[in-house]
Amino acid sequence: MPRTLSTALVTGGAGFIGSHTCVELLEHGYEVIVVDDHSNSSPEVFARTEKVAGRCLGAVYRIDLRDRDALNAVFNRHPIDVVVHFAGKKEVAESVRTPVEYYDVNVGGTLTLLSVMQEHGIHRLVFSSSCSIYGEADRIPLTEADPARPTNPYAASKWTCEQILADVCRRRDGWAVMSLRYFNPAGAHPSGLLGEVPRGAPGNVMPYMAQVAAGRLDRLNVFGGDYATSDGTGIRDYIHVMDVAEAHRLALEHLAGRPGMRVFNLGLGSGTSVLELLAAFRRASGRPIPYRIVPRRPGDVGALVADPTAAARAWGWRATRDVAAMCQDAWRFTRLNPAGYADRP
Ligand code: UD1
C-alpha cells in the first residue's frame, strides 16, 4: 500500500509549543511521533493532545536527545519524513547559572539529532529558535537581517544551533531547514485542555499574571518602570501559541523541495508593555491583579518587537490572534486546571 501520510518526528512534543504543534499536525493528517525526556513536561499531556486533535499520536518515547542509540532506534522503527525540533532548555536565568548544561542539552541534542537524521537520509527540519538571539535591539521592529548578539547562554545556544544548521545546509546537498525565531509565545489552546504548565513559580509574565488572577500568588512584580517605553515598562511582541503551532505546519509544507537554510521571525508585529498586558488580563479574567514596580530584572531588554512580514511574503503565514485572545485562552486554561496537568480533563 502506498503511504499517504507524512510522518513527523516532534522532539519536545510534550512541551508548551510542542504539544500545540502536535495537535496542529494531527489535525492536518500527519502521523506524529514524539520524543521527550519530560525534564520540564508531563506525559499527562499526551492524552489531552489526542483528545483535542481527535486522533492518536503514532508513538511517544521518553528519550534524552543526546542518547544516540535510543534516537537511532526511533528512526529505525518509523518511516520519518520530517522533523520538528523543540526539545531544549529555555530559561534565561537558569542558563546564566548553568551554561555548560545549556550548551550540552541544546547544542549537544541538536548535533545528535542531525547526525542520526543524516544517517537515515532525512533532511527536512524545522528548528525552534528565539528572538533572544538579537539581544539589545538598535531599532525595532527587528527583521531577520538584524545582527545576532546573544547576551546569555540560552540565547547563545540557540544562535550556535542556527549557525550549525546553516553550515550543514551549505555543505551537504538536500538539507532543507527552517529556523523560526519566536518572540513571546503566550496563550493556550481554546479548548482549555492544553496550556503552559511551568514547574514551580512561573518565570514568564503571562503565566505569572494568571496565577495572581487565580489568587494563587499575591501580586505581580513588574520588573522595571524606567525603560524608555510609553509607560516605562518592558515591551514585548506576544504571539498566540496557536499561531506559532500553525506556523510550524506551514513551514514544513514550505520546506518540501526547497533545500537550504532560512530563518523567520514569528511575532504579531506589535508591542505590548507589561502594564498593557496586565490591563488586558484583568479584562479577560474579570479579576483584580495587584502589582508593584520593582527594579529591572538583570539581563532584560527594554523593547523587542518583530517585523514578521518575511514569513507572510515567503509562505503566507500571519499571526491572526490578538493579545485579548491570548489572555482569554490563558485564563481559561489556568481556571480549569488549577493543578496543571495533574487535573483530569
Ligand atoms: C525570555 C527570552 C525568550 C525566551 C523566554 C522563555 C529574551 C529577550 N527573551 O523572554 O527568548 O523564549 O524568555 O522563557 O531573553 N516581567 C515582569 N514580571 C515577571 C516576569 C516578567 O514584569 O514576573 C516582564 C519582563 O521584564 C519583560 C516581560 O515581562 O519585560 C516579558 O518577560 P518574560 O515573559 O519573562 O519573557 P522574556 O524575558 O521577554
Coordinates of C-alpha atoms and ligand atoms in Angstrom, one line a residue:
M1 CA 0.0 0.0 0.0
P2 CA 1.4 3.5 -0.8
R3 CA 1.9 5.7 2.2
T4 CA -0.5 8.6 2.2
L5 CA 0.5 10.4 5.4
S6 CA 3.8 12.2 6.1
T7 CA 5.4 11.1 9.3
A8 CA 6.7 13.9 11.5
L9 CA 9.1 13.4 14.5
V10 CA 8.5 16.1 17.1
T11 CA 11.2 16.4 19.7
G12 CA 10.0 18.1 22.9
G13 CA 6.4 17.3 21.8
A14 CA 5.2 17.3 25.4
G15 CA 6.1 20.9 26.0
F16 CA 4.1 24.1 25.7
I17 CA 4.7 24.8 22.0
G18 CA 5.4 21.2 21.1
S19 CA 2.0 19.9 22.3
H20 CA 0.1 22.6 20.4
T21 CA 2.1 21.8 17.3
C22 CA 1.4 18.1 17.7
V23 CA -2.4 18.9 17.7
E24 CA -2.0 21.0 14.6
L25 CA -0.1 18.3 12.7
L26 CA -2.5 15.6 13.8
E27 CA -5.4 17.7 12.6
H28 CA -3.7 18.1 9.2
G29 CA -3.2 14.4 8.7
Y30 CA 0.3 13.9 9.8
E31 CA 1.4 10.7 11.6
V32 CA 3.2 12.2 14.7
I33 CA 6.0 10.5 16.7
V34 CA 7.1 12.3 19.8
V35 CA 10.4 12.1 21.7
D36 CA 10.6 14.0 25.0
D37 CA 12.6 13.4 28.2
H38 CA 10.0 15.1 30.4
S39 CA 12.6 17.1 32.2
N40 CA 10.2 20.0 32.0
S41 CA 6.9 18.4 30.9
S42 CA 4.4 15.8 31.9
P43 CA 3.4 12.6 30.0
E44 CA -0.2 13.6 31.0
V45 CA -0.2 16.0 28.1
F46 CA -0.4 13.2 25.5
A47 CA -4.0 12.1 26.4
R48 CA -5.0 15.7 26.1
T49 CA -3.3 16.2 22.8
E50 CA -5.1 13.2 21.4
K51 CA -8.4 14.3 22.8
V52 CA -8.1 17.8 21.3
A53 CA -7.0 16.5 18.0
G54 CA -9.4 13.6 17.9
R55 CA -6.6 11.3 16.7
C56 CA -3.9 9.3 18.3
L57 CA -0.2 10.0 18.3
G58 CA 1.8 7.4 16.4
A59 CA 4.1 6.7 19.3
V60 CA 5.8 8.5 22.2
Y61 CA 9.2 7.9 23.6
R62 CA 10.9 9.1 26.7
I63 CA 14.3 9.8 25.4
D64 CA 17.1 12.2 26.1
L65 CA 18.0 13.5 22.6
R66 CA 21.7 13.1 23.4
D67 CA 21.1 9.3 23.7
R68 CA 22.2 8.4 20.1
D69 CA 21.3 4.7 20.3
A70 CA 17.8 5.4 21.6
L71 CA 17.2 8.0 19.0
N72 CA 18.5 5.8 16.2
A73 CA 16.1 3.1 17.3
V74 CA 13.2 5.5 16.8
F75 CA 14.4 6.3 13.3
N76 CA 14.7 2.6 12.6
R77 CA 11.2 1.9 13.8
H78 CA 9.3 4.7 12.0
P79 CA 9.4 6.0 8.4
I80 CA 10.1 9.6 9.4
D81 CA 9.9 12.2 6.7
V82 CA 10.3 15.4 8.6
V83 CA 11.5 16.6 12.0
V84 CA 10.3 19.5 14.2
H85 CA 12.8 20.1 16.8
F86 CA 11.7 21.8 20.1
A87 CA 13.5 19.8 22.7
G88 CA 15.7 22.0 24.8
K89 CA 16.1 24.1 27.9
K90 CA 14.7 27.6 27.7
E91 CA 15.1 29.6 30.9
V92 CA 17.4 32.6 30.6
A93 CA 18.2 32.9 34.3
E94 CA 18.9 29.2 34.7
S95 CA 21.2 29.3 31.6
V96 CA 23.3 32.0 33.3
R97 CA 23.8 29.7 36.3
T98 CA 24.4 26.5 34.3
P99 CA 25.9 27.4 30.9
V100 CA 27.6 24.1 30.3
E101 CA 24.3 22.3 30.8
Y102 CA 22.6 24.6 28.4
Y103 CA 25.2 24.1 25.6
D104 CA 25.2 20.3 26.3
V105 CA 21.4 19.9 26.1
N106 CA 20.6 22.5 23.4
V107 CA 23.6 22.2 21.1
G108 CA 24.6 18.6 22.0
G109 CA 21.0 17.4 21.5
T110 CA 20.8 19.2 18.1
L111 CA 24.1 17.6 17.0
T112 CA 23.0 14.1 17.9
L113 CA 19.7 14.7 16.1
L114 CA 21.4 16.0 12.9
S115 CA 23.8 13.1 12.8
V116 CA 21.0 10.5 13.2
M117 CA 18.9 12.3 10.5
Q118 CA 21.9 12.3 8.2
E119 CA 22.5 8.6 8.7
H120 CA 18.9 7.9 7.8
G121 CA 18.8 10.2 4.8
I122 CA 16.2 12.6 6.4
H123 CA 17.0 16.2 5.6
R124 CA 13.9 18.3 6.4
L125 CA 13.9 20.1 9.7
V126 CA 12.0 23.0 11.4
F127 CA 14.0 24.4 14.3
S128 CA 12.7 26.2 17.4
S129 CA 14.7 29.4 17.8
S130 CA 14.2 32.6 19.7
C131 CA 14.1 36.3 19.4
S132 CA 16.5 36.4 22.3
I133 CA 19.4 35.8 19.8
Y134 CA 19.0 39.5 18.8
G135 CA 19.9 40.8 22.3
E136 CA 19.6 44.5 22.8
A137 CA 18.0 45.9 19.6
D138 CA 19.3 49.0 17.9
R139 CA 15.9 49.6 16.4
I140 CA 12.5 47.9 16.3
P141 CA 10.8 46.2 14.7
L142 CA 13.5 43.6 14.2
T143 CA 14.0 41.9 10.8
E144 CA 15.8 38.7 10.2
A145 CA 18.7 40.7 8.8
D146 CA 19.4 42.4 12.1
P147 CA 22.6 41.1 13.8
A148 CA 22.5 38.3 16.3
R149 CA 24.1 39.5 19.6
P150 CA 23.0 37.0 22.2
T151 CA 23.5 38.1 25.8
N152 CA 23.1 34.9 27.8
P153 CA 23.9 31.2 27.3
Y154 CA 20.3 30.2 26.4
A155 CA 20.2 32.7 23.5
A156 CA 23.8 31.8 22.6
S157 CA 23.0 28.1 22.4
K158 CA 20.1 28.9 20.0
W159 CA 22.3 31.0 17.9
T160 CA 25.0 28.3 17.8
C161 CA 22.4 25.8 16.6
E162 CA 21.4 28.2 13.8
Q163 CA 25.0 28.5 12.7
I164 CA 25.5 24.8 12.7
L165 CA 22.3 24.3 10.7
A166 CA 23.3 26.9 8.2
D167 CA 26.7 25.2 7.8
V168 CA 25.1 21.8 7.2
C169 CA 22.8 23.3 4.6
R170 CA 25.8 25.0 2.9
R171 CA 27.9 21.9 2.8
R172 CA 25.5 19.0 2.3
D173 CA 23.1 18.6 -0.6
G174 CA 19.4 18.2 0.0
W175 CA 19.1 19.6 3.5
A176 CA 16.1 21.9 3.9
V177 CA 15.9 23.7 7.3
M178 CA 13.8 26.5 8.6
S179 CA 14.6 28.2 11.9
L180 CA 11.7 30.0 13.5
R181 CA 12.6 32.8 15.9
Y182 CA 9.7 33.2 18.3
F183 CA 9.1 36.4 20.1
N184 CA 7.0 35.8 23.2
P185 CA 4.6 32.8 22.8
A186 CA 1.6 33.1 25.2
G187 CA -2.0 31.9 25.5
A188 CA -3.3 28.4 25.4
H189 CA -5.5 26.1 23.3
P190 CA -9.1 27.5 23.3
S191 CA -10.4 24.1 24.5
G192 CA -8.9 24.8 27.9
L193 CA -7.1 21.4 27.8
L194 CA -3.6 22.5 26.7
G195 CA -1.5 25.3 28.0
E196 CA 1.6 26.4 29.7
V197 CA 2.4 24.4 32.9
P198 CA 5.6 25.8 34.4
R199 CA 7.4 23.8 37.1
G200 CA 7.4 25.9 40.3
A201 CA 6.7 29.6 40.2
P202 CA 6.4 30.8 36.6
G203 CA 9.3 32.9 35.2
N204 CA 7.3 34.2 32.3
V205 CA 5.0 37.1 32.7
M206 CA 1.6 35.8 31.4
P207 CA 1.6 32.5 33.4
Y208 CA 2.6 34.6 36.5
M209 CA -0.2 37.0 35.9
A210 CA -2.6 34.2 35.5
Q211 CA -1.6 32.7 38.9
V212 CA -2.1 36.1 40.5
A213 CA -5.5 36.5 38.9
A214 CA -6.4 33.0 40.2
G215 CA -5.4 34.1 43.7
R216 CA -2.5 31.6 44.0
L217 CA 0.2 34.3 44.0
D218 CA -0.1 37.6 45.8
R219 CA 1.0 40.1 43.2
L220 CA 2.9 40.6 40.1
N221 CA 6.4 42.1 40.3
V222 CA 6.7 44.4 37.3
F223 CA 10.4 44.4 36.5
G224 CA 11.4 48.0 35.8
G225 CA 9.3 51.1 35.4
D226 CA 12.1 53.2 33.9
Y227 CA 12.6 51.8 30.4
A228 CA 12.4 54.3 27.5
T229 CA 8.9 53.0 26.6
S230 CA 5.5 54.6 26.6
D231 CA 4.7 53.7 30.2
G232 CA 8.3 52.8 31.4
T233 CA 7.7 49.0 31.5
G234 CA 9.2 46.4 29.1
I235 CA 7.6 46.0 25.7
R236 CA 7.4 42.6 24.1
D237 CA 5.7 41.1 21.0
Y238 CA 3.4 38.4 22.4
I239 CA 2.2 35.8 20.0
H240 CA -0.5 33.2 20.5
V241 CA 0.8 29.7 20.8
M242 CA -1.9 28.6 18.2
D243 CA -0.4 30.9 15.7
V244 CA 3.1 29.5 16.5
A245 CA 1.8 26.0 16.1
E246 CA 0.2 26.8 12.7
A247 CA 3.5 28.4 11.6
H248 CA 5.3 25.1 12.1
R249 CA 2.9 23.2 9.9
L250 CA 3.1 25.8 7.2
A251 CA 6.9 25.8 7.5
L252 CA 7.0 22.0 7.0
E253 CA 4.9 22.4 3.9
H254 CA 7.0 25.2 2.5
L255 CA 10.3 23.2 3.0
A256 CA 9.3 20.4 0.6
G257 CA 11.5 20.6 -2.4
R258 CA 13.3 23.8 -1.2
P259 CA 16.8 23.0 0.0
G260 CA 18.8 25.5 2.0
M261 CA 18.5 27.3 5.3
R262 CA 16.0 30.0 6.1
V263 CA 15.2 32.0 9.2
F264 CA 12.0 33.7 10.0
N265 CA 10.6 35.8 12.9
L266 CA 7.3 34.7 14.4
G267 CA 5.6 37.6 16.1
L268 CA 2.4 39.7 15.9
G269 CA 4.4 42.8 14.8
S270 CA 3.2 45.0 17.5
G271 CA 4.5 45.6 21.0
T272 CA 2.6 45.4 24.4
S273 CA 4.0 46.8 27.6
V274 CA 3.8 44.8 30.9
L275 CA 1.1 47.3 32.2
E276 CA -0.9 47.0 28.9
L277 CA -0.7 43.2 29.2
L278 CA -1.9 43.5 32.8
A279 CA -4.9 45.6 31.8
A280 CA -5.8 43.0 29.0
F281 CA -5.5 40.2 31.5
R282 CA -7.7 42.0 34.0
R283 CA -10.3 42.5 31.3
A284 CA -10.1 38.8 30.2
S285 CA -10.3 37.4 33.8
G286 CA -12.5 40.0 35.4
R287 CA -10.2 39.7 38.4
P288 CA -8.0 42.2 40.1
I289 CA -4.3 41.7 39.6
P290 CA -2.3 43.5 42.2
Y291 CA 1.2 44.6 41.1
R292 CA 4.2 46.6 42.2
I293 CA 7.0 48.1 40.2
V294 CA 10.3 46.6 41.3
P295 CA 13.9 47.1 39.9
R296 CA 14.7 45.8 36.4
R297 CA 15.4 42.1 36.1
P298 CA 19.1 41.6 35.2
G299 CA 19.6 40.7 31.5
D300 CA 16.2 42.1 30.4
V301 CA 15.9 44.5 27.5
G302 CA 13.5 47.4 27.1
A303 CA 11.7 46.6 23.9
L304 CA 11.6 43.7 21.4
V305 CA 9.1 43.7 18.5
A306 CA 9.2 41.6 15.4
D307 CA 8.9 42.5 11.8
P308 CA 7.0 39.4 10.8
T309 CA 6.5 40.3 7.2
A310 CA 9.1 38.0 5.7
A311 CA 7.2 34.8 6.7
A312 CA 4.0 36.3 5.2
R313 CA 5.8 37.1 1.9
A314 CA 7.6 33.7 1.7
W315 CA 5.0 31.3 2.8
G316 CA 1.8 33.1 3.6
W317 CA 1.9 32.9 7.4
R318 CA 0.5 35.7 9.5
A319 CA -0.5 35.7 13.2
T320 CA -4.2 36.2 13.5
R321 CA -4.9 36.1 17.2
D322 CA -4.5 39.2 19.3
V323 CA -3.4 39.9 22.9
A324 CA -7.0 39.8 24.2
A325 CA -7.4 36.2 22.8
M326 CA -4.1 35.2 24.4
C327 CA -5.3 36.4 27.8
Q328 CA -8.7 34.8 27.4
D329 CA -7.3 31.4 26.5
A330 CA -4.5 31.5 29.1
W331 CA -7.1 32.5 31.7
R332 CA -9.4 29.6 30.7
F333 CA -6.6 27.1 31.0
T334 CA -5.5 28.4 34.4
R335 CA -9.1 28.4 35.7
L336 CA -9.9 24.9 34.5
N337 CA -6.6 23.4 35.5
P338 CA -5.6 24.6 39.0
A339 CA -3.1 21.7 39.4
G340 CA -1.8 21.9 35.8
Y341 CA -1.8 18.5 34.0
A342 CA -2.4 16.7 37.3
D343 CA -6.1 17.6 36.8
R344 CA -8.0 15.1 34.9
P345 CA -9.6 16.6 31.8
Ligands
UD1_1 C1 12.7 35.4 27.5 C2 13.5 35.3 26.3 C3 12.8 34.4 25.2 C4 12.5 33.1 25.8 C5 11.7 33.2 27.0 C6 11.4 31.9 27.6 C7 14.8 37.3 26.0 C8 14.9 38.6 25.4 N1 13.7 36.6 25.7 O1 11.6 36.2 27.2 O2 13.6 34.3 24.1 O3 11.8 32.3 24.8 O4 12.3 34.1 28.0 O5 11.5 31.8 28.9 O6 15.8 36.8 26.6 N2 8.2 40.5 33.5 C9 7.7 41.1 34.7 N3 7.4 40.4 35.7 C10 7.5 39.0 35.7 C11 8.0 38.4 34.6 C12 8.3 39.2 33.5 O7 7.5 42.3 34.7 O8 7.2 38.3 36.8 C13 8.4 41.3 32.3 C14 9.8 41.2 31.8 O9 10.7 42.2 32.4 C15 9.6 41.5 30.3 C16 8.2 40.9 30.1 O10 7.6 40.8 31.3 O11 9.5 42.9 30.1 C17 8.3 39.5 29.4 O12 9.1 38.7 30.3 P1 9.1 37.1 30.1 O13 7.7 36.6 30.0 O14 10.0 36.5 31.2 O15 9.8 36.8 28.7 P2 11.2 37.4 28.1 O16 12.2 37.7 29.2 O17 10.8 38.5 27.2

